């Protein structure tokens, strides 16, 4: 293939065969236009007003916009969130995790109804980046929360459908803001306890509750390492009938184990309780524990400090995710990385030289 | 201030008062030139040859180049590393952590001499990003390792001086490659057990050893949460004289606690042993444990799988660190972030809108 070299042509790019780096699209490319567009602003305003009045249908539609990956939906979603932000933050946010089989849905149903009976309103959200692949491994079937699913003071929302953990978590965190603005004063965020999602949940809740079962230790294999150390409370489910003694013994073991743990940043010593989600035994005690914790951290100032840290965390996390996505989804980098991985794995290149080559290629494309 | 609007001037940048984004300097800007420069290649070659012959003086100078932040040193250092890479990877890499006062130096001295007596050669490295500030809190004083410090089969190197954890860890990982090429078949990487460094160490070693003391539980407060879950072995020091019973009881407690932990990815159940670094009691048993582990994971294939994962990890980690550094050290972003943080903390902006503003500002500068 012959090359024409029009050196005086200002568009000549020399031997650079790579197309210029694609400037990544911003999340809301139409934001400025939309702000000038009265009708669409009014729509976001309508959404916000509906949410602030506690209209569940409007809230539900707004969450759909938050979950949408269409840029035009994201524009409206972000505008709604900004409007709801001043009315948010007033709930108690509780992360609930436990492996499949631990009785999570039944427990959430019992916990939720207990709170609703006390006059509260509850939103149950979920983070499960695998939910599409596994056809909704959690919260796919609302009816598993028998009572909550038909109570007007409960709002149940399955996990946003599959995507990167960062993306799914961002959507759930934004949904928390909308639910709080709609007057829900308790937010549960459920995860399945076997993946990476727990760190994300931990960074958006006030209290992290781990559901366990009594047993020979086998059932623990399902829980990912590190999760136990995040827990502010460990609760042993199915402490009923013949199982009470086993559950109490498990609780003692966990208590001893927690004793060996360093004190958490909050200064709170995680508690271990037994209960039965199915027979509604010990439910009140679980929530007394959560409230003792909330009182303790509000008193010490840790509550606000952690909320602030979480807001900052999500700002930086969003930036970092985007920087990485822009890099790794760059077509040239996408084609380069498998070769560099192979070079590193065969010790032809050090990790650092391979990294440098990728970075140089990325920035060079740009010039 | 009046603006001149020369619309036909191709250099006119509108109201954009920001200078174009500074293209970040590459790590080795002179790499290509140097490769053409026979004399300098020869120097890297000489270094590599000296290292491969096991010349400690040459190794020591090469590590100094690795630790240097001068670009011209980094060029030579990377060339040396590439040449040493094929001869690396043959050691057993052990991370050793424990709070100050746990007897880490005495233990390393005893462990190291035990290995040297078996005919091995040992390099002791360290990761302590705070070492400059704290005037060398670990390995600052080589003489604390009385015997190793005067043994020709040992190479002791203090932590690279202060810098980002990423930078310090990178230098230590590169030094491992050079030490292995120089024939050291055991590498210890020491950390102080109270910071973030343990994750970095964990991602460059085969076995992670946690030194603990018997006691009332208070001494555990110093160990950061999550470290216990990384340990492949927990060893209780100072199991001598009157302290033996206390140490054995502590070991039992740790064993019970570990029982409640989920199985580690390697399939290995972490072991708990007592020993005395000072009186050289139980040293052999500690190393029998390490070797049992190594046999176990070599048999299962986990050893190679983990090494490969680590190589890839460091490539991606280096890229991600650099992308973040380029962003956050950009002067315009540096001045913008405090304002955005304040907006997020006062709930004037959501975390995501603030992140988007920062990213748009960053990319816009570039155009």
XYZ file of C-alpha atoms in Angstrom:
734
model
C 0.000 0.000 0.000
C 1.545 3.268 -1.159
C 1.456 6.278 1.090
C 0.840 9.796 -0.094
C 2.965 12.190 1.975
C 1.437 15.634 1.682
C 3.837 17.266 4.125
C 2.174 20.629 3.749
C -1.234 19.280 4.465
C -2.045 20.360 7.978
C -4.025 17.156 8.495
C -1.026 14.927 7.811
C -0.373 12.738 10.834
C 2.961 11.174 9.838
C 3.298 7.466 10.375
C 0.830 7.461 13.195
C -1.430 4.622 12.121
C -3.505 4.712 15.257
C -6.588 6.793 15.208
C -6.545 9.504 17.831
C -7.621 8.315 21.255
C -11.372 8.399 21.458
C -12.307 11.101 23.877
C -14.582 9.139 26.182
C -18.159 10.358 26.184
C -19.126 12.120 29.373
C -21.863 10.469 31.407
C -24.331 13.228 30.727
C -23.353 14.692 27.362
C -26.618 16.568 27.094
C -26.598 18.090 30.555
C -26.085 21.677 29.405
C -28.671 21.447 26.670
C -31.173 19.896 29.007
C -30.694 22.601 31.604
C -31.756 25.063 28.936
C -34.693 22.888 28.007
C -37.573 23.980 30.158
C -39.818 21.003 29.507
C -37.236 18.371 30.519
C -36.202 20.263 33.654
C -39.840 20.385 34.549
C -39.995 16.612 34.195
C -37.116 16.092 36.619
C -38.815 18.601 38.894
C -42.057 16.626 38.678
C -40.227 13.452 39.537
C -38.580 15.126 42.514
C -41.876 16.564 43.734
C -43.563 13.187 43.447
C -40.735 11.532 45.370
C -40.755 14.186 48.081
C -44.500 13.602 48.487
C -43.752 9.911 49.012
C -45.374 8.742 45.787
C -44.101 5.169 45.335
C -45.066 4.919 41.655
C -43.011 8.025 40.857
C -40.121 6.780 43.013
C -40.186 3.472 41.205
C -40.027 5.149 37.773
C -37.206 7.417 38.935
C -35.212 4.380 40.107
C -35.714 2.885 36.653
C -34.095 6.015 35.200
C -31.216 5.702 37.692
C -30.711 2.101 36.596
C -30.905 2.867 32.897
C -27.685 3.035 30.942
C -29.134 5.430 28.345
C -27.408 8.821 28.529
C -30.685 10.740 28.195
C -32.131 8.829 31.159
C -28.987 9.453 33.169
C -29.333 13.204 32.583
C -32.803 13.219 34.086
C -31.807 10.786 36.843
C -28.904 13.007 37.950
C -31.158 16.061 37.953
C -33.707 14.224 40.119
C -30.969 13.095 42.519
C -29.636 16.643 42.900
C -33.119 17.845 43.778
C -33.659 15.025 46.279
C -30.234 15.337 47.888
C -31.185 17.973 50.507
C -33.997 15.710 51.751
C -31.800 12.619 51.925
C -29.492 11.223 54.592
C -32.054 10.902 57.383
C -32.435 7.122 57.362
C -30.634 4.306 59.128
C -28.868 2.267 56.473
C -28.243 -1.377 57.247
C -26.258 -3.810 55.116
C -27.450 -7.416 55.432
C -25.429 -10.313 54.122
C -25.516 -14.077 54.405
C -24.985 -17.024 52.099
C -27.913 -18.618 50.251
C -29.719 -20.880 52.683
C -29.040 -18.713 55.707
C -32.632 -17.506 55.644
C -31.949 -13.979 54.510
C -35.315 -13.288 52.878
C -37.305 -14.659 55.799
C -35.152 -12.618 58.187
C -35.542 -9.419 56.192
C -39.293 -10.011 56.120
C -39.353 -10.388 59.915
C -36.985 -7.460 60.566
C -38.864 -5.220 58.153
C -42.282 -5.983 59.622
C -40.890 -5.343 63.115
C -39.718 -1.885 62.035
C -42.957 -1.116 60.202
C -44.939 -2.083 63.311
C -42.863 0.545 65.163
C -44.090 3.134 62.662
C -41.153 3.159 60.293
C -41.009 2.951 56.497
C -38.518 0.571 54.911
C -36.799 0.307 51.513
C -35.068 -2.985 50.692
C -32.424 -2.715 47.971
C -29.821 -5.193 46.797
C -26.400 -5.368 45.203
C -25.730 -8.426 43.119
C -23.655 -7.751 40.019
C -24.302 -11.310 38.879
C -28.078 -11.027 39.052
C -28.652 -11.152 35.308
C -26.437 -14.147 34.683
C -27.897 -16.115 37.555
C -31.429 -14.974 36.681
C -31.693 -13.007 39.876
C -30.071 -14.959 42.626
C -31.269 -12.473 45.224
C -34.481 -10.583 45.421
C -35.531 -12.020 42.118
C -38.646 -13.280 43.772
C -40.229 -10.578 45.874
C -42.747 -13.032 47.221
C -40.022 -14.592 49.364
C -40.642 -11.515 51.546
C -44.242 -12.454 52.063
C -45.400 -9.661 54.292
C -43.141 -6.833 53.189
C -44.017 -7.384 49.538
C -47.655 -6.430 50.182
C -47.088 -3.686 52.789
C -47.525 -0.083 51.701
C -44.750 1.039 54.036
C -42.189 -1.149 52.278
C -40.446 -0.539 48.960
C -38.608 -3.577 47.593
C -36.298 -3.228 44.645
C -34.210 -6.040 43.147
C -30.552 -5.510 42.327
C -29.871 -3.406 39.238
C -29.195 -5.881 36.445
C -25.715 -7.153 35.719
C -22.869 -4.782 35.057
C -19.595 -3.892 36.688
C -19.741 -3.975 40.475
C -18.856 -0.266 40.448
C -21.788 0.530 38.177
C -24.292 -1.604 40.060
C -23.145 -0.188 43.409
C -23.361 3.391 42.146
C -26.968 2.816 41.078
C -27.888 1.334 44.450
C -26.277 4.223 46.278
C -28.197 6.720 44.149
C -31.399 4.800 44.797
C -30.783 5.166 48.559
C -30.867 8.955 48.106
C -34.213 8.800 46.296
C -35.732 6.405 48.853
C -34.677 8.638 51.727
C -36.151 11.664 49.991
C -39.390 9.660 49.655
C -39.503 9.307 53.438
C -38.132 5.820 53.973
C -36.303 6.030 57.284
C -34.803 2.533 57.155
C -32.842 1.248 54.178
C -31.695 -2.362 53.911
C -29.038 -3.206 51.358
C -28.858 -6.932 50.797
C -25.947 -8.919 49.349
C -25.319 -12.573 48.907
C -22.087 -12.690 50.914
C -19.882 -14.600 48.529
C -18.408 -11.964 46.272
C -16.819 -8.554 46.169
C -20.073 -6.698 46.735
C -19.759 -6.566 50.505
C -17.056 -3.901 50.425
C -19.334 -1.786 48.258
C -22.266 -2.317 50.630
C -20.062 -1.641 53.650
C -19.180 1.732 52.143
C -22.809 2.829 51.871
C -24.384 1.631 55.154
C -24.229 2.596 58.821
C -24.468 -0.928 60.254
C -23.306 -4.172 58.686
C -25.212 -7.270 59.741
C -23.940 -10.777 59.007
C -26.416 -13.681 59.126
C -24.854 -17.021 60.036
C -26.099 -20.489 60.842
C -25.075 -22.883 63.565
C -23.269 -25.894 62.231
C -20.065 -27.807 61.975
C -18.217 -24.969 60.321
C -18.897 -26.173 56.805
C -21.486 -23.538 56.151
C -18.836 -20.884 56.771
C -16.935 -21.917 53.685
C -19.433 -19.983 51.613
C -18.727 -16.652 53.285
C -15.826 -14.792 51.738
C -12.832 -14.065 53.928
C -12.785 -10.580 55.330
C -16.553 -10.267 55.605
C -16.620 -11.322 59.256
C -14.244 -8.482 60.069
C -16.650 -5.961 58.535
C -19.611 -7.057 60.638
C -20.969 -4.779 63.378
C -23.241 -7.606 64.409
C -23.317 -11.341 63.728
C -26.706 -12.997 64.108
C -27.202 -16.757 64.181
C -30.466 -17.660 62.479
C -32.701 -20.699 63.067
C -32.274 -20.623 66.844
C -35.510 -22.509 67.367
C -36.675 -25.957 68.512
C -33.936 -28.580 68.601
C -31.504 -26.122 67.121
C -31.374 -23.648 70.038
C -28.397 -25.230 71.805
C -26.379 -25.514 68.621
C -27.125 -21.875 67.785
C -26.100 -20.736 71.254
C -22.856 -22.697 71.022
C -22.135 -21.161 67.610
C -22.756 -17.727 69.136
C -20.224 -18.482 71.895
C -17.647 -19.528 69.310
C -18.171 -16.372 67.306
C -17.943 -14.266 70.472
C -14.612 -15.858 71.353
C -13.348 -15.340 67.830
C -14.403 -11.693 67.776
C -12.541 -11.237 71.025
C -9.321 -11.868 69.147
C -10.148 -9.244 66.567
C -8.708 -5.785 66.829
C -11.227 -3.126 67.821
C -13.116 -1.676 64.862
C -12.648 1.934 63.839
C -15.998 2.865 65.351
C -14.859 1.679 68.791
C -17.883 -0.632 68.830
C -17.399 -4.279 69.840
C -19.424 -6.368 67.385
C -22.178 -8.329 69.138
C -23.361 -11.871 68.489
C -27.024 -12.804 68.914
C -29.217 -15.782 68.126
C -32.694 -15.463 66.614
C -35.233 -17.194 64.446
C -36.444 -15.349 61.382
C -39.105 -17.953 60.705
C -40.536 -18.129 64.255
C -39.893 -14.433 64.969
C -37.808 -15.121 68.063
C -35.234 -12.533 69.136
C -36.129 -10.044 66.406
C -36.544 -7.151 68.828
C -33.144 -7.897 70.388
C -31.437 -7.658 67.001
C -32.890 -4.183 66.489
C -32.083 -3.130 70.023
C -28.483 -3.958 69.140
C -28.626 -1.891 65.944
C -30.083 1.054 67.862
C -27.486 0.735 70.636
C -24.849 0.947 67.912
C -26.480 3.963 66.257
C -26.755 5.775 69.616
C -23.128 4.909 70.373
C -21.723 6.210 67.075
C -23.956 9.287 67.004
C -22.731 10.149 70.497
C -19.085 9.677 69.507
C -19.408 11.561 66.236
C -18.394 8.482 64.260
C -21.782 8.309 62.537
C -21.384 11.639 60.765
C -17.686 11.107 60.186
C -18.357 7.810 58.452
C -21.181 9.242 56.337
C -18.840 12.009 55.198
C -16.096 9.510 54.452
C -18.573 7.477 52.425
C -19.628 10.492 50.344
C -16.002 11.294 49.589
C -15.275 7.624 48.915
C -17.979 7.451 46.266
C -16.750 10.615 44.575
C -13.196 9.281 44.356
C -14.375 5.769 43.510
C -16.437 7.119 40.614
C -13.460 9.077 39.291
C -11.100 6.121 39.621
C -13.532 3.725 37.947
C -13.974 6.098 35.047
C -10.221 6.633 34.588
C -9.726 2.881 34.487
C -12.671 2.266 32.150
C -11.445 4.924 29.733
C -8.073 3.211 29.661
C -9.029 -0.444 29.488
C -11.915 0.060 27.059
C -9.715 2.003 24.685
C -9.700 -0.222 21.561
C -5.936 -0.078 21.126
C -5.310 -0.922 24.801
C -7.891 -3.704 24.622
C -5.926 -5.348 21.841
C -2.556 -4.699 23.539
C -3.249 -6.048 27.046
C -3.510 -9.776 26.197
C -0.038 -9.615 24.577
C 1.429 -7.807 27.572
C -0.199 -10.273 29.971
C 1.387 -13.134 28.041
C 4.794 -11.395 28.148
C 4.483 -10.929 31.902
C 3.323 -14.492 32.554
C 6.206 -15.930 30.557
C 8.680 -13.597 32.350
C 9.692 -12.022 29.038
C 8.820 -8.651 30.543
C 8.638 -7.398 34.096
C 5.228 -6.228 35.316
C 6.520 -2.680 35.402
C 7.962 -2.561 31.886
C 4.714 -4.038 30.540
C 2.719 -1.392 32.429
C 4.941 1.344 31.057
C 4.476 0.117 27.494
C 0.709 0.148 27.873
C 0.709 3.646 29.378
C 3.065 5.028 26.722
C 0.881 3.559 23.991
C -2.223 5.115 25.577
C -0.780 8.593 25.940
C 1.024 8.508 22.583
C -2.209 7.804 20.721
C -3.414 11.057 22.081
C -0.762 13.207 20.449
C -11.538 42.481 31.776
C -12.275 42.871 28.057
C -11.866 39.926 25.769
C -10.530 40.010 22.244
C -12.438 37.560 20.103
C -10.333 36.772 17.054
C -12.733 34.170 15.708
C -10.606 33.480 12.664
C -7.470 32.898 14.655
C -6.958 29.145 14.689
C -5.149 29.359 18.036
C -8.031 31.064 19.771
C -9.151 28.944 22.701
C -12.271 30.844 23.715
C -12.640 31.426 27.402
C -10.513 28.430 28.236
C -7.993 29.963 30.623
C -6.461 26.632 31.573
C -3.250 25.636 29.920
C -3.444 22.318 28.101
C -3.161 19.261 30.307
C 0.477 18.450 30.977
C 1.286 15.211 29.264
C 2.771 13.275 32.192
C 6.402 12.282 31.725
C 6.901 8.600 31.068
C 8.874 6.679 33.670
C 11.792 6.007 31.358
C 11.773 8.843 28.861
C 15.237 7.935 27.626
C 14.677 4.216 27.147
C 14.874 4.277 23.345
C 17.961 6.484 23.256
C 19.694 4.330 25.822
C 19.029 1.172 23.872
C 20.941 2.754 21.020
C 23.747 3.782 23.368
C 26.209 0.935 23.455
C 28.135 2.077 26.515
C 25.090 2.409 28.792
C 23.652 -0.948 27.708
C 27.002 -2.408 28.520
C 26.761 -0.959 32.008
C 23.367 -2.583 32.625
C 24.862 -5.767 31.189
C 27.764 -5.530 33.634
C 25.385 -5.078 36.509
C 23.338 -8.071 35.419
C 26.454 -10.221 35.009
C 27.675 -9.239 38.466
C 24.296 -10.053 39.987
C 24.058 -13.402 38.195
C 27.512 -14.271 39.589
C 26.149 -13.519 43.073
C 28.292 -10.433 43.632
C 26.690 -8.729 46.659
C 28.390 -5.364 46.098
C 27.016 -5.177 42.552
C 23.578 -6.333 43.733
C 23.588 -3.651 46.390
C 24.413 -0.911 43.864
C 21.758 -2.183 41.486
C 19.156 -2.031 44.270
C 20.200 1.574 44.867
C 19.378 2.281 41.211
C 16.010 0.547 41.606
C 15.279 2.733 44.626
C 16.395 5.946 42.963
C 13.737 8.289 41.662
C 16.064 9.768 39.003
C 14.812 8.894 35.491
C 18.335 8.055 34.240
C 18.778 5.597 37.111
C 15.375 4.072 36.429
C 16.383 3.459 32.799
C 19.392 1.422 33.870
C 17.467 -0.266 36.694
C 14.718 -1.454 34.319
C 17.323 -2.769 31.874
C 19.038 -4.708 34.673
C 15.706 -6.131 35.838
C 14.804 -7.310 32.344
C 18.148 -9.116 32.115
C 17.725 -10.705 35.536
C 14.095 -11.705 35.008
C 14.786 -15.123 33.392
C 16.933 -16.098 36.388
C 14.353 -14.977 38.944
C 11.337 -16.665 40.514
C 13.143 -19.636 42.050
C 12.997 -18.556 45.700
C 10.488 -19.077 48.467
C 9.089 -15.662 49.339
C 7.807 -15.202 52.876
C 6.027 -12.128 54.221
C 6.608 -11.560 57.937
C 4.552 -9.116 59.936
C 4.082 -8.272 63.593
C 3.651 -5.142 65.660
C 6.673 -3.420 67.225
C 7.569 -5.336 70.372
C 6.544 -8.717 68.995
C 10.219 -9.639 68.555
C 10.256 -9.501 64.770
C 13.975 -8.767 64.343
C 15.072 -11.453 66.801
C 12.742 -13.918 65.097
C 13.991 -13.071 61.613
C 17.549 -13.475 62.880
C 16.715 -16.937 64.254
C 14.681 -18.009 61.202
C 17.347 -16.745 58.819
C 20.222 -18.500 60.587
C 18.172 -21.709 60.643
C 17.759 -21.536 56.855
C 21.403 -20.608 56.272
C 22.491 -23.581 58.378
C 20.436 -25.736 55.994
C 22.544 -24.387 53.128
C 20.218 -21.630 51.907
C 20.886 -17.991 51.084
C 18.522 -15.358 52.419
C 17.581 -11.808 51.441
C 15.633 -9.740 53.999
C 13.711 -6.827 52.511
C 11.119 -4.543 54.030
C 8.152 -2.391 53.120
C 7.560 0.573 55.340
C 6.334 3.655 53.489
C 6.740 5.652 56.686
C 10.383 4.737 57.197
C 11.759 8.190 56.447
C 9.367 10.053 58.674
C 9.857 7.707 61.573
C 13.613 7.571 60.986
C 13.458 3.938 59.986
C 11.020 2.213 62.254
C 11.928 -1.165 60.794
C 15.263 -2.477 59.654
C 16.789 0.897 60.320
C 19.258 -0.799 62.568
C 20.682 -3.874 60.887
C 22.477 -4.844 64.065
C 19.147 -5.905 65.552
C 19.658 -8.967 63.376
C 22.901 -9.809 65.101
C 23.913 -12.927 63.253
C 22.352 -12.328 59.854
C 23.937 -8.905 59.587
C 27.432 -10.417 59.560
C 26.686 -13.569 57.546
C 27.847 -13.709 53.931
C 24.788 -15.754 52.954
C 22.413 -13.014 54.058
C 21.545 -9.784 52.288
C 19.657 -7.280 54.430
C 18.125 -4.218 52.864
C 16.056 -1.610 54.725
C 12.761 -0.357 53.286
C 13.092 2.042 50.362
C 12.711 5.497 51.846
C 9.343 7.178 52.169
C 7.078 7.568 49.200
C 3.677 6.360 48.159
C 2.966 2.798 49.252
C 2.634 1.886 45.577
C 6.071 3.262 44.790
C 7.773 1.686 47.803
C 6.116 -1.672 47.116
C 7.113 -1.575 43.442
C 10.767 -1.025 44.409
C 10.681 -3.920 46.872
C 9.108 -6.212 44.306
C 11.780 -5.292 41.759
C 14.474 -5.895 44.374
C 13.097 -9.422 44.903
C 13.800 -10.143 41.209
C 17.416 -8.980 41.539
C 17.988 -10.925 44.773
C 16.617 -14.111 43.209
C 18.867 -13.646 40.178
C 21.780 -13.289 42.615
C 21.012 -16.754 43.955
C 19.074 -15.989 47.144
C 16.593 -18.836 47.456
C 14.691 -17.405 50.433
C 13.283 -13.889 50.470
C 11.748 -12.378 53.585
C 9.627 -9.263 53.194
C 9.072 -7.599 56.548
C 6.300 -5.146 57.463
C 5.282 -3.514 60.667
C 1.716 -4.807 60.694
C -0.160 -1.635 61.439
C -0.733 -0.043 58.066
C -1.769 -0.690 54.501
C 1.520 -2.331 53.542
C 0.396 -5.864 54.342
C -1.827 -6.102 51.279
C 1.149 -5.091 49.148
C 3.370 -7.667 50.856
C 0.665 -10.318 50.588
C 0.598 -9.766 46.829
C 4.319 -10.462 46.420
C 4.951 -13.456 48.724
C 4.119 -17.163 48.751
C 3.566 -17.496 52.509
C 2.346 -14.859 54.927
C 3.514 -15.262 58.519
C 1.973 -13.301 61.382
C 3.941 -12.977 64.632
C 1.773 -12.570 67.714
C 2.325 -12.494 71.463
C 0.408 -14.149 74.234
C -1.478 -11.651 76.345
C -4.785 -10.349 77.478
C -5.874 -9.305 74.009
C -4.632 -5.754 74.334
C -1.617 -6.365 72.144
C -3.947 -7.324 69.311
C -5.254 -3.811 69.081
C -2.072 -2.891 67.253
C -2.663 -5.320 64.402
C -4.856 -3.907 61.687
C -8.133 -5.644 60.945
C -7.969 -8.019 58.022
C -4.329 -8.983 58.562
C -5.220 -12.104 60.535
C -7.288 -13.313 57.602
C -4.270 -13.034 55.286
C -2.034 -15.204 57.459
C -1.045 -18.685 56.286
C 0.547 -19.205 59.683
C 0.246 -17.455 63.044
C 3.214 -17.920 65.368
C 3.153 -16.938 69.039
C 6.574 -15.625 70.065
C 8.183 -15.662 73.538
C 6.937 -19.165 74.361
C 9.709 -19.641 76.923
C 10.099 -19.895 80.715
C 7.076 -18.709 82.681
C 5.398 -17.634 79.478
C 4.949 -21.080 77.909
C 1.468 -21.748 79.291
C 0.201 -18.319 78.320
C 1.600 -18.757 74.808
C -0.019 -22.173 74.450
C -3.350 -20.798 75.616
C -3.083 -17.929 73.127
C -2.359 -20.513 70.405
C -5.512 -22.420 71.363
C -7.564 -19.238 71.156
C -6.181 -18.412 67.743
C -6.819 -21.964 66.551
C -10.440 -21.758 67.634
C -10.808 -18.395 65.961
C -9.262 -19.628 62.706
C -11.689 -22.523 62.775
C -14.486 -20.037 62.231
C -12.749 -18.522 59.240
C -13.695 -19.555 55.758
C -11.104 -21.699 53.997
C -8.456 -19.661 52.201
C -8.214 -19.686 48.427
C -5.195 -21.973 48.607
C -7.218 -24.636 50.412
C -4.632 -24.515 53.212
C -5.828 -24.287 56.822
C -3.634 -21.714 58.550
C -1.632 -23.241 61.422
C -0.841 -21.776 64.811
C 2.492 -22.525 66.521
C 4.374 -21.268 69.552
C 8.101 -20.540 69.524
C 10.801 -18.444 71.075
C 12.918 -16.342 68.753
C 15.272 -15.388 71.553
C 15.843 -18.892 72.951
C 15.574 -20.576 69.518
C 12.769 -22.906 70.583
C 10.405 -24.245 67.933
C 12.204 -22.572 65.006
C 12.472 -25.776 62.992
C 8.748 -26.437 63.466
C 7.878 -23.030 62.017
C 9.856 -23.846 58.875
C 8.440 -27.329 58.662
C 5.051 -25.636 58.511
C 6.192 -23.269 55.737
C 7.568 -26.199 53.747
C 4.418 -28.248 54.272
C 2.496 -25.316 52.841
C 4.847 -24.949 49.864
C 4.618 -28.681 49.093
C 0.845 -28.505 49.405
C 0.395 -25.558 47.031
C 2.994 -26.783 44.529
C 1.163 -30.115 44.408
C -2.207 -28.423 43.889
C -0.904 -25.976 41.285
C -1.885 -23.022 43.477
C 1.752 -21.938 43.862
C 2.220 -21.183 40.153
C -1.298 -19.861 39.778
C -0.727 -17.364 42.577
C 2.666 -16.273 41.214
C 1.046 -15.615 37.839
C -1.798 -13.724 39.475
C 0.750 -11.631 41.345
C 2.648 -10.747 38.160
C -0.550 -9.646 36.486
C -1.637 -7.837 39.640
C 1.508 -5.732 39.643
C 1.147 -4.855 35.978
C -2.434 -3.684 36.449
C -1.639 -2.065 39.785
C 1.171 -0.041 38.186
C -1.118 1.108 35.388
C -3.937 2.032 37.771
C -1.613 3.928 40.103
C -0.189 5.901 37.223
C -3.626 6.780 35.812
C -4.685 8.060 39.239
C -1.449 9.952 39.841
C -1.705 11.660 36.446
C -5.215 12.763 37.327
C -4.846 13.847 40.943
C -1.466 15.533 40.457
C -2.793 17.572 37.572
C -2.533 21.168 38.874
C -6.044 22.116 37.813
C -7.545 18.998 39.409
C -5.488 19.578 42.548
C -7.079 22.995 42.943
C -10.558 21.725 42.048
C -10.865 18.697 44.351
C -11.080 20.544 47.699
C -14.044 22.560 46.386
C -15.794 19.442 45.131
C -15.129 17.663 48.425
C -16.749 20.557 50.272
C -19.750 20.460 47.931
C -20.165 16.733 48.514
C -19.772 16.992 52.296
C -22.398 19.729 52.503
C -24.754 17.701 50.222
C -24.778 20.532 47.674
C -23.694 17.986 45.081
C -24.016 14.233 44.852
C -20.779 12.249 44.801
C -21.446 11.308 41.199
C -22.111 14.801 39.883
C -18.946 16.019 41.625
C -16.965 13.172 40.055
C -18.363 14.008 36.639
C -17.394 17.662 37.008
C -13.823 16.725 37.880
C -13.560 14.292 34.970
C -15.050 16.753 32.487
C -12.617 19.415 33.650
C -9.705 17.000 33.258
C -10.597 15.877 29.753
C -11.656 19.345 28.599
C -8.241 20.781 29.465
C -6.856 18.329 26.988
C -8.755 19.657 23.975
